[in-house]
mmCIF file of C-alpha atoms and ligand atoms in Angstrom:
data_model
loop_
_atom_site.group_PDB
_atom_site.id
_atom_site.type_symbol
_atom_site.label_atom_id
_atom_site.label_comp_id
_atom_site.label_asym_id
_atom_site.label_seq_id
_atom_site.Cartn_x
_atom_site.Cartn_y
_atom_site.Cartn_z
ATOM 1 C CA MET A 1 -20.905 16.004 25.087
ATOM 2 C CA GLU A 2 -17.712 17.044 26.953
ATOM 3 C CA ARG A 3 -15.034 17.810 24.424
ATOM 4 C CA LYS A 4 -12.401 15.727 26.217
ATOM 5 C CA ASP A 5 -14.642 12.665 25.984
ATOM 6 C CA ALA A 6 -15.581 13.474 22.416
ATOM 7 C CA PRO A 7 -14.614 11.396 19.405
ATOM 8 C CA ILE A 8 -12.417 12.567 16.556
ATOM 9 C CA LEU A 9 -13.046 12.395 12.817
ATOM 10 C CA GLY A 10 -10.168 11.499 10.496
ATOM 11 C CA ILE A 11 -10.122 12.015 6.724
ATOM 12 C CA GLU A 12 -7.631 10.526 4.248
ATOM 13 C CA SER A 13 -7.463 11.586 0.581
ATOM 14 C CA SER A 14 -3.773 11.894 -0.276
ATOM 15 C CA CYS A 15 -3.591 9.214 -2.957
ATOM 16 C CA ASP A 16 -6.169 6.755 -4.311
ATOM 17 C CA GLU A 17 -8.117 5.836 -1.191
ATOM 18 C CA THR A 18 -10.913 8.013 0.110
ATOM 19 C CA ALA A 19 -11.352 7.203 3.784
ATOM 20 C CA ALA A 20 -13.162 8.474 6.867
ATOM 21 C CA ALA A 21 -12.982 7.144 10.408
ATOM 22 C CA ILE A 22 -14.234 8.114 13.838
ATOM 23 C CA LEU A 23 -12.295 7.148 16.952
ATOM 24 C CA ALA A 24 -13.193 7.516 20.612
ATOM 25 C CA PRO A 25 -10.578 9.535 22.549
ATOM 26 C CA GLY A 26 -9.070 6.283 23.858
ATOM 27 C CA GLY A 27 -8.532 5.044 20.305
ATOM 28 C CA GLN A 28 -11.542 2.714 20.039
ATOM 29 C CA ILE A 29 -12.730 2.596 16.433
ATOM 30 C CA LEU A 30 -16.361 3.772 16.183
ATOM 31 C CA ALA A 31 -16.565 3.932 12.386
ATOM 32 C CA GLU A 32 -14.139 3.039 9.638
ATOM 33 C CA LEU A 33 -14.809 3.459 5.933
ATOM 34 C CA VAL A 34 -12.459 3.145 2.967
ATOM 35 C CA PHE A 35 -13.300 3.553 -0.679
ATOM 36 C CA SER A 36 -10.533 2.347 -2.946
ATOM 37 C CA GLN A 37 -10.370 4.026 -6.356
ATOM 38 C CA ILE A 38 -8.373 1.145 -7.845
ATOM 39 C CA ALA A 39 -11.044 0.461 -10.489
ATOM 40 C CA ASP A 40 -10.935 4.107 -11.645
ATOM 41 C CA HIS A 41 -7.175 3.999 -12.234
ATOM 42 C CA ALA A 42 -6.587 0.377 -13.294
ATOM 43 C CA ALA A 43 -6.989 1.067 -17.013
ATOM 44 C CA PHE A 44 -4.141 3.598 -16.810
ATOM 45 C CA GLY A 45 -1.775 1.313 -14.888
ATOM 46 C CA GLY A 46 -1.282 3.867 -12.111
ATOM 47 C CA VAL A 47 -2.944 6.681 -10.194
ATOM 48 C CA VAL A 48 -4.136 9.559 -12.398
ATOM 49 C CA PRO A 49 -4.119 12.649 -10.132
ATOM 50 C CA GLU A 50 -7.068 14.447 -11.745
ATOM 51 C CA ILE A 51 -9.234 11.322 -11.657
ATOM 52 C CA ALA A 52 -8.226 10.778 -8.026
ATOM 53 C CA ALA A 53 -9.174 14.332 -7.016
ATOM 54 C CA ARG A 54 -12.580 14.078 -8.685
ATOM 55 C CA ALA A 55 -13.246 10.662 -7.146
ATOM 56 C CA HIS A 56 -12.382 11.990 -3.653
ATOM 57 C CA LEU A 57 -14.723 14.906 -4.239
ATOM 58 C CA SER A 58 -17.620 12.681 -5.264
ATOM 59 C CA ALA A 59 -17.133 10.131 -2.442
ATOM 60 C CA LEU A 60 -16.066 12.102 0.602
ATOM 61 C CA ASP A 61 -19.199 13.876 1.809
ATOM 62 C CA ALA A 62 -21.425 10.777 1.777
ATOM 63 C CA MET A 63 -18.661 8.752 3.390
ATOM 64 C CA VAL A 64 -18.156 11.194 6.270
ATOM 65 C CA LYS A 65 -21.922 11.352 6.880
ATOM 66 C CA ASP A 66 -22.053 7.530 6.912
ATOM 67 C CA ALA A 67 -19.225 7.446 9.430
ATOM 68 C CA LEU A 68 -21.015 9.987 11.648
ATOM 69 C CA ARG A 69 -24.221 7.932 11.445
ATOM 70 C CA GLN A 70 -22.394 4.724 12.370
ATOM 71 C CA ALA A 71 -20.709 6.415 15.322
ATOM 72 C CA ARG A 72 -24.006 8.124 16.267
ATOM 73 C CA VAL A 73 -22.473 11.588 16.491
ATOM 74 C CA GLY A 74 -22.872 14.888 14.688
ATOM 75 C CA PHE A 75 -20.134 17.273 13.565
ATOM 76 C CA SER A 76 -20.591 19.480 16.622
ATOM 77 C CA ASP A 77 -20.066 16.506 18.999
ATOM 78 C CA LEU A 78 -16.506 16.029 17.737
ATOM 79 C CA ALA A 79 -13.350 16.892 19.657
ATOM 80 C CA ALA A 80 -11.623 17.719 16.376
ATOM 81 C CA ILE A 81 -11.547 17.025 12.656
ATOM 82 C CA ALA A 82 -8.217 15.717 11.384
ATOM 83 C CA ALA A 83 -7.300 15.462 7.710
ATOM 84 C CA THR A 84 -4.211 14.405 5.806
ATOM 85 C CA ALA A 85 -2.576 17.634 4.625
ATOM 86 C CA GLY A 86 0.452 15.997 2.953
ATOM 87 C CA PRO A 87 2.536 14.535 1.523
ATOM 88 C CA GLY A 88 0.475 13.400 -1.440
ATOM 89 C CA LEU A 89 -1.358 14.486 -4.578
ATOM 90 C CA ILE A 90 -2.391 18.111 -4.283
ATOM 91 C CA GLY A 91 -5.902 17.676 -5.707
ATOM 92 C CA GLY A 92 -6.870 15.014 -3.201
ATOM 93 C CA LEU A 93 -5.238 16.897 -0.329
ATOM 94 C CA LEU A 94 -7.232 20.026 -1.193
ATOM 95 C CA VAL A 95 -10.479 18.037 -1.288
ATOM 96 C CA GLY A 96 -9.867 16.401 2.121
ATOM 97 C CA THR A 97 -8.480 19.405 3.980
ATOM 98 C CA GLY A 98 -10.980 21.790 2.383
ATOM 99 C CA TYR A 99 -13.825 19.570 3.551
ATOM 100 C CA ALA A 100 -12.317 19.188 7.036
ATOM 101 C CA LYS A 101 -11.710 22.910 7.453
ATOM 102 C CA GLY A 102 -15.191 23.823 6.254
ATOM 103 C CA ALA A 103 -16.828 21.311 8.593
ATOM 104 C CA ALA A 104 -14.606 22.395 11.503
ATOM 105 C CA LEU A 105 -15.433 26.040 10.949
ATOM 106 C CA ALA A 106 -19.177 25.405 10.600
ATOM 107 C CA ALA A 107 -19.334 23.130 13.671
ATOM 108 C CA GLY A 108 -16.967 25.214 15.779
ATOM 109 C CA VAL A 109 -14.532 22.350 16.417
ATOM 110 C CA PRO A 110 -10.735 22.370 16.046
ATOM 111 C CA TYR A 111 -8.983 21.343 12.831
ATOM 112 C CA LEU A 112 -5.823 19.224 12.691
ATOM 113 C CA ALA A 113 -3.559 19.032 9.620
ATOM 114 C CA ILE A 114 -2.001 15.568 9.709
ATOM 115 C CA ASN A 115 1.154 14.356 8.006
ATOM 116 C CA HIS A 116 0.338 11.085 6.191
ATOM 117 C CA LEU A 117 3.722 9.549 7.008
ATOM 118 C CA GLU A 118 3.328 10.412 10.667
ATOM 119 C CA ALA A 119 -0.091 8.776 10.622
ATOM 120 C CA HIS A 120 1.492 5.563 9.273
ATOM 121 C CA ALA A 121 4.256 5.937 11.892
ATOM 122 C CA LEU A 122 1.920 6.230 14.884
ATOM 123 C CA THR A 123 -0.643 3.555 13.883
ATOM 124 C CA ALA A 124 1.180 0.881 15.877
ATOM 125 C CA ARG A 125 0.382 2.810 19.080
ATOM 126 C CA LEU A 126 -3.373 2.511 18.513
ATOM 127 C CA PRO A 127 -4.542 0.779 21.719
ATOM 128 C CA SER A 128 -7.301 -1.179 19.985
ATOM 129 C CA LEU A 129 -4.669 -3.134 18.015
ATOM 130 C CA GLY A 130 -4.001 -5.079 21.183
ATOM 131 C CA ALA A 131 -0.266 -5.045 20.457
ATOM 132 C CA GLY A 132 0.358 -3.791 23.994
ATOM 133 C CA PRO A 133 1.790 -0.334 24.520
ATOM 134 C CA VAL A 134 4.424 0.587 21.952
ATOM 135 C CA GLU A 135 6.681 3.038 23.770
ATOM 136 C CA PHE A 136 9.145 5.568 22.344
ATOM 137 C CA PRO A 137 11.736 5.313 20.984
ATOM 138 C CA TYR A 138 10.952 2.748 18.322
ATOM 139 C CA LEU A 139 12.315 1.969 14.939
ATOM 140 C CA LEU A 140 9.890 2.547 12.103
ATOM 141 C CA LEU A 141 10.255 0.925 8.734
ATOM 142 C CA LEU A 142 7.971 2.864 6.441
ATOM 143 C CA LEU A 143 7.450 0.798 3.318
ATOM 144 C CA SER A 144 4.876 2.324 0.999
ATOM 145 C CA GLY A 145 4.324 3.151 -2.650
ATOM 146 C CA GLY A 146 5.879 6.569 -2.284
ATOM 147 C CA HIS A 147 8.342 6.127 0.597
ATOM 148 C CA SER A 148 10.958 3.750 1.942
ATOM 149 C CA GLN A 149 12.468 5.008 5.165
ATOM 150 C CA CYS A 150 14.018 3.851 8.423
ATOM 151 C CA VAL A 151 12.982 6.334 11.071
ATOM 152 C CA ALA A 152 13.782 6.678 14.759
ATOM 153 C CA VAL A 153 10.425 7.595 16.309
ATOM 154 C CA GLU A 154 11.400 9.426 19.483
ATOM 155 C CA GLY A 155 8.013 10.930 20.340
ATOM 156 C CA VAL A 156 4.915 12.413 18.753
ATOM 157 C CA GLY A 157 6.301 14.923 16.270
ATOM 158 C CA ARG A 158 9.892 13.795 16.892
ATOM 159 C CA TYR A 159 11.293 11.789 14.013
ATOM 160 C CA ARG A 160 14.913 11.203 13.016
ATOM 161 C CA LEU A 161 15.637 9.822 9.572
ATOM 162 C CA LEU A 162 18.178 6.987 9.746
ATOM 163 C CA GLY A 163 18.044 5.941 6.109
ATOM 164 C CA ALA A 164 15.874 6.152 3.015
ATOM 165 C CA THR A 165 15.672 4.978 -0.554
ATOM 166 C CA LEU A 166 18.183 6.482 -2.956
ATOM 167 C CA ASP A 167 15.861 5.904 -5.906
ATOM 168 C CA ASP A 168 12.535 4.036 -6.071
ATOM 169 C CA ALA A 169 10.301 3.381 -3.092
ATOM 170 C CA VAL A 170 9.877 -0.318 -2.367
ATOM 171 C CA GLY A 171 6.168 -0.279 -3.283
ATOM 172 C CA GLU A 172 7.062 1.463 -6.528
ATOM 173 C CA ALA A 173 9.571 -1.315 -7.264
ATOM 174 C CA PHE A 174 6.804 -3.882 -6.666
ATOM 175 C CA ASP A 175 4.398 -1.939 -8.880
ATOM 176 C CA LYS A 176 6.900 -1.447 -11.720
ATOM 177 C CA THR A 177 8.038 -5.072 -11.634
ATOM 178 C CA ALA A 178 4.431 -6.243 -11.582
ATOM 179 C CA LYS A 179 3.712 -4.066 -14.618
ATOM 180 C CA LEU A 180 6.676 -5.603 -16.467
ATOM 181 C CA LEU A 181 5.209 -9.016 -15.666
ATOM 182 C CA GLY A 182 1.850 -7.957 -17.063
ATOM 183 C CA LEU A 183 0.101 -8.018 -13.679
ATOM 184 C CA PRO A 184 -2.803 -5.704 -12.916
ATOM 185 C CA TYR A 185 -2.429 -2.487 -10.912
ATOM 186 C CA PRO A 186 -1.711 -2.187 -8.007
ATOM 187 C CA GLY A 187 1.139 -4.581 -8.519
ATOM 188 C CA GLY A 188 2.241 -5.386 -4.979
ATOM 189 C CA PRO A 189 -0.578 -7.728 -3.929
ATOM 190 C CA ALA A 190 -0.759 -9.346 -7.394
ATOM 191 C CA LEU A 191 2.985 -9.974 -7.407
ATOM 192 C CA GLU A 192 2.867 -11.522 -3.937
ATOM 193 C CA THR A 193 0.106 -13.899 -5.051
ATOM 194 C CA LEU A 194 2.005 -14.932 -8.200
ATOM 195 C CA ALA A 195 5.251 -15.357 -6.250
ATOM 196 C CA ARG A 196 3.630 -18.177 -4.241
ATOM 197 C CA GLU A 197 3.674 -20.326 -7.400
ATOM 198 C CA GLY A 198 7.314 -19.600 -8.227
ATOM 199 C CA ASN A 199 10.816 -20.660 -7.269
ATOM 200 C CA ALA A 200 12.623 -17.832 -5.481
ATOM 201 C CA LYS A 201 16.021 -19.228 -6.478
ATOM 202 C CA ALA A 202 15.221 -19.534 -10.184
ATOM 203 C CA VAL A 203 16.405 -16.096 -11.306
ATOM 204 C CA PRO A 204 19.613 -14.542 -9.964
ATOM 205 C CA LEU A 205 18.972 -10.873 -9.168
ATOM 206 C CA PRO A 206 21.127 -8.117 -7.656
ATOM 207 C CA ARG A 207 20.673 -7.006 -4.066
ATOM 208 C CA PRO A 208 21.773 -3.351 -4.149
ATOM 209 C CA LEU A 209 23.451 -1.921 -1.010
ATOM 210 C CA LEU A 210 23.393 -5.283 0.795
ATOM 211 C CA ARG A 211 25.725 -5.149 3.811
ATOM 212 C CA ARG A 212 26.662 -1.523 3.038
ATOM 213 C CA GLU A 213 27.055 0.833 5.960
ATOM 214 C CA GLY A 214 23.896 2.622 7.143
ATOM 215 C CA CYS A 215 20.338 1.706 6.246
ATOM 216 C CA ASP A 216 19.663 3.381 2.922
ATOM 217 C CA PHE A 217 17.827 1.394 0.258
ATOM 218 C CA SER A 218 18.081 1.120 -3.494
ATOM 219 C CA PHE A 219 15.638 -0.743 -5.714
ATOM 220 C CA SER A 220 16.000 0.692 -9.201
ATOM 221 C CA GLY A 221 18.813 -1.719 -10.162
ATOM 222 C CA LEU A 222 16.562 -4.615 -9.328
ATOM 223 C CA LYS A 223 13.779 -3.298 -11.530
ATOM 224 C CA THR A 224 16.280 -2.647 -14.363
ATOM 225 C CA ALA A 225 17.608 -6.211 -14.076
ATOM 226 C CA ILE A 226 14.074 -7.520 -14.549
ATOM 227 C CA ALA A 227 13.388 -5.148 -17.436
ATOM 228 C CA GLN A 228 16.531 -6.471 -19.167
ATOM 229 C CA LEU A 229 15.496 -10.045 -18.462
ATOM 230 C CA LEU A 230 12.156 -9.434 -20.150
ATOM 231 C CA ALA A 231 13.402 -7.246 -23.004
ATOM 232 C CA ALA A 232 13.829 -10.225 -25.318
ATOM 233 C CA VAL A 233 10.374 -11.656 -24.542
ATOM 234 C CA PRO A 234 7.656 -10.605 -27.028
ATOM 235 C CA PRO A 235 4.595 -9.029 -25.338
ATOM 236 C CA GLY A 236 2.198 -11.670 -24.059
ATOM 237 C CA ALA A 237 4.692 -14.499 -24.581
ATOM 238 C CA LEU A 238 5.893 -14.844 -20.992
ATOM 239 C CA PRO A 239 4.823 -18.267 -19.659
ATOM 240 C CA ARG A 240 3.054 -18.072 -16.302
ATOM 241 C CA ALA A 241 5.582 -20.404 -14.645
ATOM 242 C CA ARG A 242 8.454 -18.141 -15.725
ATOM 243 C CA ALA A 243 6.578 -15.028 -14.546
ATOM 244 C CA ALA A 244 6.017 -16.744 -11.184
ATOM 245 C CA ASP A 245 9.727 -17.565 -10.873
ATOM 246 C CA ILE A 246 10.643 -13.945 -11.612
ATOM 247 C CA ALA A 247 8.033 -12.683 -9.120
ATOM 248 C CA ALA A 248 9.311 -15.057 -6.420
ATOM 249 C CA SER A 249 12.954 -14.156 -7.133
ATOM 250 C CA PHE A 250 12.156 -10.435 -7.058
ATOM 251 C CA GLN A 251 10.281 -10.764 -3.768
ATOM 252 C CA ALA A 252 13.175 -12.758 -2.298
ATOM 253 C CA ALA A 253 15.666 -10.060 -3.338
ATOM 254 C CA VAL A 254 13.540 -7.312 -1.782
ATOM 255 C CA THR A 255 13.093 -9.406 1.357
ATOM 256 C CA ASP A 256 16.868 -9.906 1.647
ATOM 257 C CA ILE A 257 17.478 -6.176 1.173
ATOM 258 C CA LEU A 258 14.869 -5.170 3.747
ATOM 259 C CA GLY A 259 16.115 -7.737 6.285
ATOM 260 C CA ASP A 260 19.692 -6.535 5.905
ATOM 261 C CA ARG A 261 18.715 -2.845 6.130
ATOM 262 C CA LEU A 262 16.643 -3.523 9.250
ATOM 263 C CA ASP A 263 19.631 -5.257 10.823
ATOM 264 C CA HIS A 264 21.745 -2.153 10.184
ATOM 265 C CA ALA A 265 19.014 0.223 11.350
ATOM 266 C CA LEU A 266 18.739 -1.674 14.645
ATOM 267 C CA ALA A 267 22.455 -1.198 15.187
ATOM 268 C CA MET A 268 21.881 2.548 14.677
ATOM 269 C CA LEU A 269 19.090 2.663 17.286
ATOM 270 C CA PRO A 270 20.132 0.128 19.930
ATOM 271 C CA ASP A 271 17.640 1.426 22.507
ATOM 272 C CA ALA A 272 14.658 0.848 20.215
ATOM 273 C CA ARG A 273 11.782 -0.590 22.269
ATOM 274 C CA ALA A 274 10.226 -2.250 19.206
ATOM 275 C CA VAL A 275 10.352 -2.428 15.438
ATOM 276 C CA VAL A 276 7.237 -1.132 13.718
ATOM 277 C CA VAL A 277 6.418 -1.660 10.063
ATOM 278 C CA ALA A 278 3.936 0.512 8.215
ATOM 279 C CA GLY A 279 2.896 1.325 4.667
ATOM 280 C CA GLY A 280 1.289 -0.855 2.036
ATOM 281 C CA VAL A 281 4.296 -3.138 1.507
ATOM 282 C CA ALA A 282 4.082 -4.149 5.170
ATOM 283 C CA ALA A 283 1.079 -6.179 4.011
ATOM 284 C CA ASN A 284 3.492 -8.596 2.300
ATOM 285 C CA GLN A 285 3.665 -11.830 4.315
ATOM 286 C CA ALA A 286 7.163 -12.893 3.190
ATOM 287 C CA ILE A 287 8.567 -9.471 4.075
ATOM 288 C CA ARG A 288 6.780 -9.414 7.425
ATOM 289 C CA ALA A 289 8.136 -12.845 8.311
ATOM 290 C CA ARG A 290 11.731 -11.826 7.519
ATOM 291 C CA LEU A 291 11.471 -8.564 9.424
ATOM 292 C CA ALA A 292 10.064 -10.420 12.440
ATOM 293 C CA GLU A 293 12.995 -12.852 12.251
ATOM 294 C CA VAL A 294 15.631 -10.080 12.073
ATOM 295 C CA ALA A 295 13.960 -8.091 14.853
ATOM 296 C CA GLY A 296 13.738 -11.243 16.975
ATOM 297 C CA GLN A 297 17.454 -11.953 16.532
ATOM 298 C CA ALA A 298 18.120 -8.497 17.988
ATOM 299 C CA GLY A 299 15.753 -9.209 20.891
ATOM 300 C CA LYS A 300 13.101 -6.792 19.645
ATOM 301 C CA ARG A 301 9.469 -7.444 18.848
ATOM 302 C CA LEU A 302 8.004 -6.597 15.482
ATOM 303 C CA VAL A 303 4.722 -4.724 15.608
ATOM 304 C CA ALA A 304 2.819 -4.808 12.349
ATOM 305 C CA PRO A 305 -0.658 -3.309 12.167
ATOM 306 C CA PRO A 306 -3.356 -5.487 10.577
ATOM 307 C CA LEU A 307 -3.309 -5.315 6.783
ATOM 308 C CA ARG A 308 -6.212 -2.879 6.475
ATOM 309 C CA LEU A 309 -4.341 -0.414 8.698
ATOM 310 C CA CYS A 310 -1.026 -0.880 6.832
ATOM 311 C CA THR A 311 -2.462 0.468 3.595
ATOM 312 C CA ASP A 312 -3.965 3.942 3.406
ATOM 313 C CA ASN A 313 -6.865 4.469 5.779
ATOM 314 C CA ALA A 314 -8.425 7.159 7.945
ATOM 315 C CA VAL A 315 -8.140 5.367 11.289
ATOM 316 C CA MET A 316 -4.450 6.249 11.284
ATOM 317 C CA VAL A 317 -5.263 9.894 10.536
ATOM 318 C CA ALA A 318 -7.754 10.109 13.395
ATOM 319 C CA TRP A 319 -5.299 8.361 15.734
ATOM 320 C CA ALA A 320 -2.472 10.776 14.829
ATOM 321 C CA GLY A 321 -5.008 13.520 15.540
ATOM 322 C CA ILE A 322 -5.653 12.074 19.011
ATOM 323 C CA GLU A 323 -1.921 11.907 19.734
ATOM 324 C CA HIS A 324 -1.574 15.572 18.758
ATOM 325 C CA LEU A 325 -4.689 16.657 20.659
ATOM 326 C CA ARG A 326 -3.254 15.027 23.795
ATOM 327 C CA GLN A 327 -0.238 17.287 23.358
ATOM 328 C CA GLY A 328 -2.483 20.311 22.902
ATOM 329 C CA ASP A 329 -1.495 20.759 19.256
ATOM 330 C CA LEU A 330 -4.109 22.284 16.961
ATOM 331 C CA SER A 331 -3.801 23.571 13.401
ATOM 332 C CA SER A 332 -4.980 26.910 12.175
ATOM 333 C CA LEU A 333 -7.607 27.011 9.439
ATOM 334 C CA ASP A 334 -5.088 28.574 7.086
ATOM 335 C CA ALA A 335 -2.639 25.652 7.487
ATOM 336 C CA PRO A 336 -1.553 24.806 3.921
ATOM 337 C CA CYS A 337 -1.556 21.465 2.105
ATOM 338 C CA LYS A 338 1.980 20.237 1.515
ATOM 339 C CA PRO A 339 2.440 17.839 -1.409
ATOM 340 C CA ARG A 340 6.011 17.373 -0.143
ATOM 341 C CA TRP A 341 6.253 17.157 3.652
ATOM 342 C CA PRO A 342 9.141 15.063 4.989
ATOM 343 C CA LEU A 343 8.632 13.433 8.373
ATOM 344 C CA GLU A 344 11.866 14.795 9.780
ATOM 345 C CA SER A 345 10.705 18.364 9.085
ATOM 346 C CA LEU A 346 7.938 18.090 11.707
HETATM 347 O O1 KG4 B 401 0.888 2.907 2.028
HETATM 348 P P1 KG4 B 401 0.201 2.642 0.756
HETATM 349 O O2 KG4 B 401 -1.210 2.085 0.810
HETATM 350 O O3 KG4 B 401 0.096 3.940 -0.116
HETATM 351 C C1 KG4 B 401 1.125 4.877 -0.157
HETATM 352 O O4 KG4 B 401 2.019 4.688 -0.995
HETATM 353 O O5 KG4 B 401 1.056 5.826 0.680
HETATM 354 O O6 KG4 B 401 1.124 1.685 -0.106
HETATM 355 C C2 KG4 B 401 0.782 1.259 -1.401
HETATM 356 C C3 KG4 B 401 1.906 0.391 -1.947
HETATM 357 C C4 KG4 B 401 1.739 0.042 -3.409
HETATM 358 O O7 KG4 B 401 2.972 0.246 -4.061
HETATM 359 C C5 KG4 B 401 1.377 -1.436 -3.371
HETATM 360 O O8 KG4 B 401 1.757 -2.158 -4.507
HETATM 361 C C6 KG4 B 401 2.146 -1.902 -2.149
HETATM 362 O O9 KG4 B 401 1.993 -0.842 -1.224
HETATM 363 N N1 KG4 B 401 1.610 -3.152 -1.611
HETATM 364 C C7 KG4 B 401 2.292 -4.323 -1.571
HETATM 365 C C8 KG4 B 401 1.403 -5.279 -1.034
HETATM 366 N N2 KG4 B 401 0.213 -4.668 -0.769
HETATM 367 C C9 KG4 B 401 0.367 -3.354 -1.123
HETATM 368 N N3 KG4 B 401 3.544 -4.623 -1.921
HETATM 369 C C10 KG4 B 401 3.941 -5.894 -1.746
HETATM 370 N N4 KG4 B 401 3.162 -6.885 -1.272
HETATM 371 C C11 KG4 B 401 1.884 -6.622 -0.902
HETATM 372 N N5 KG4 B 401 1.106 -7.593 -0.422
HETATM 373 ZN ZN1 ZN B 402 0.385 5.567 2.701
#
């Protein structure tokens, strides 16, 4: 097979999803597998790094071979092997990049070290999404468990940070609030489900940084307000209706904050061709709807990948690999893993 027509393998293992995907050079998805470790971590109420690393190690090889079988290719047919090299948990990163480097070396194909945040950032450009071409520059709202950022995406590898969280990431705020409400891990989806039963106006909550200059975020005050609200409630004594009201009020506060910050971010990047949301929290329907409304008021379209591509996956890693390959970028086999790897440092 000609290398330029060859597919690319992507591997994701930076947190608690083990994923492998194979994409044709045009971005068509040939295989897409995700194994969520949620069950392994649920008892601990959060991701345990050592458990995550071991789970990646036990799942990855079979998963990659399955993906290759589905796509009907072998390692040596690939144009490149791309793996998330950071930011993330070091154990998982070492498992994924170590596997990718070993396979690349053995098969004689190039290796690509991919930044996880960049992979989220570029997902909206995947042609098979059918969102139409998303051209640079665009405004990215990265809303995940570890990051909350407004980024001007000016090109592949060209990112300018406009604003970021001063404390907790938005997904972290969802997870911590969900935990306070006694919801199972991961909290975001569970909180969204419970919020549907509640009254969003029932509990007055702060909206930190609302209408402040710039587009930084702050969520820790919101979480503290809820912790104080619940401090007087004995464990297990919170009625479901009250929990639902708190969940709905929390989600409304976050939605207001994100809408306001997007409004400010758009003023900071007036030539944005679109607004793109990425990261697990972009799966939240109430948040998506508000962001679409604010973007629409500014005459911009909101591009939100389908839910399965908002949360961690390997399609985004393979796609970021394709974008880099098109630019002729390759990584050396001694490229390190970087547990901390800010987007704007690329
Ligand atoms: O991007 P992601 O899969 O992982 C990283 O952090 O990189 O994001 C996971 C985060 C978790 O905090 C999770 O609770 C949150 O996204 N999340 C949600 C929803 N689905 C996932 N938060 C709010 N509403 C949701 N529907
Ligand atoms: Zn992520």
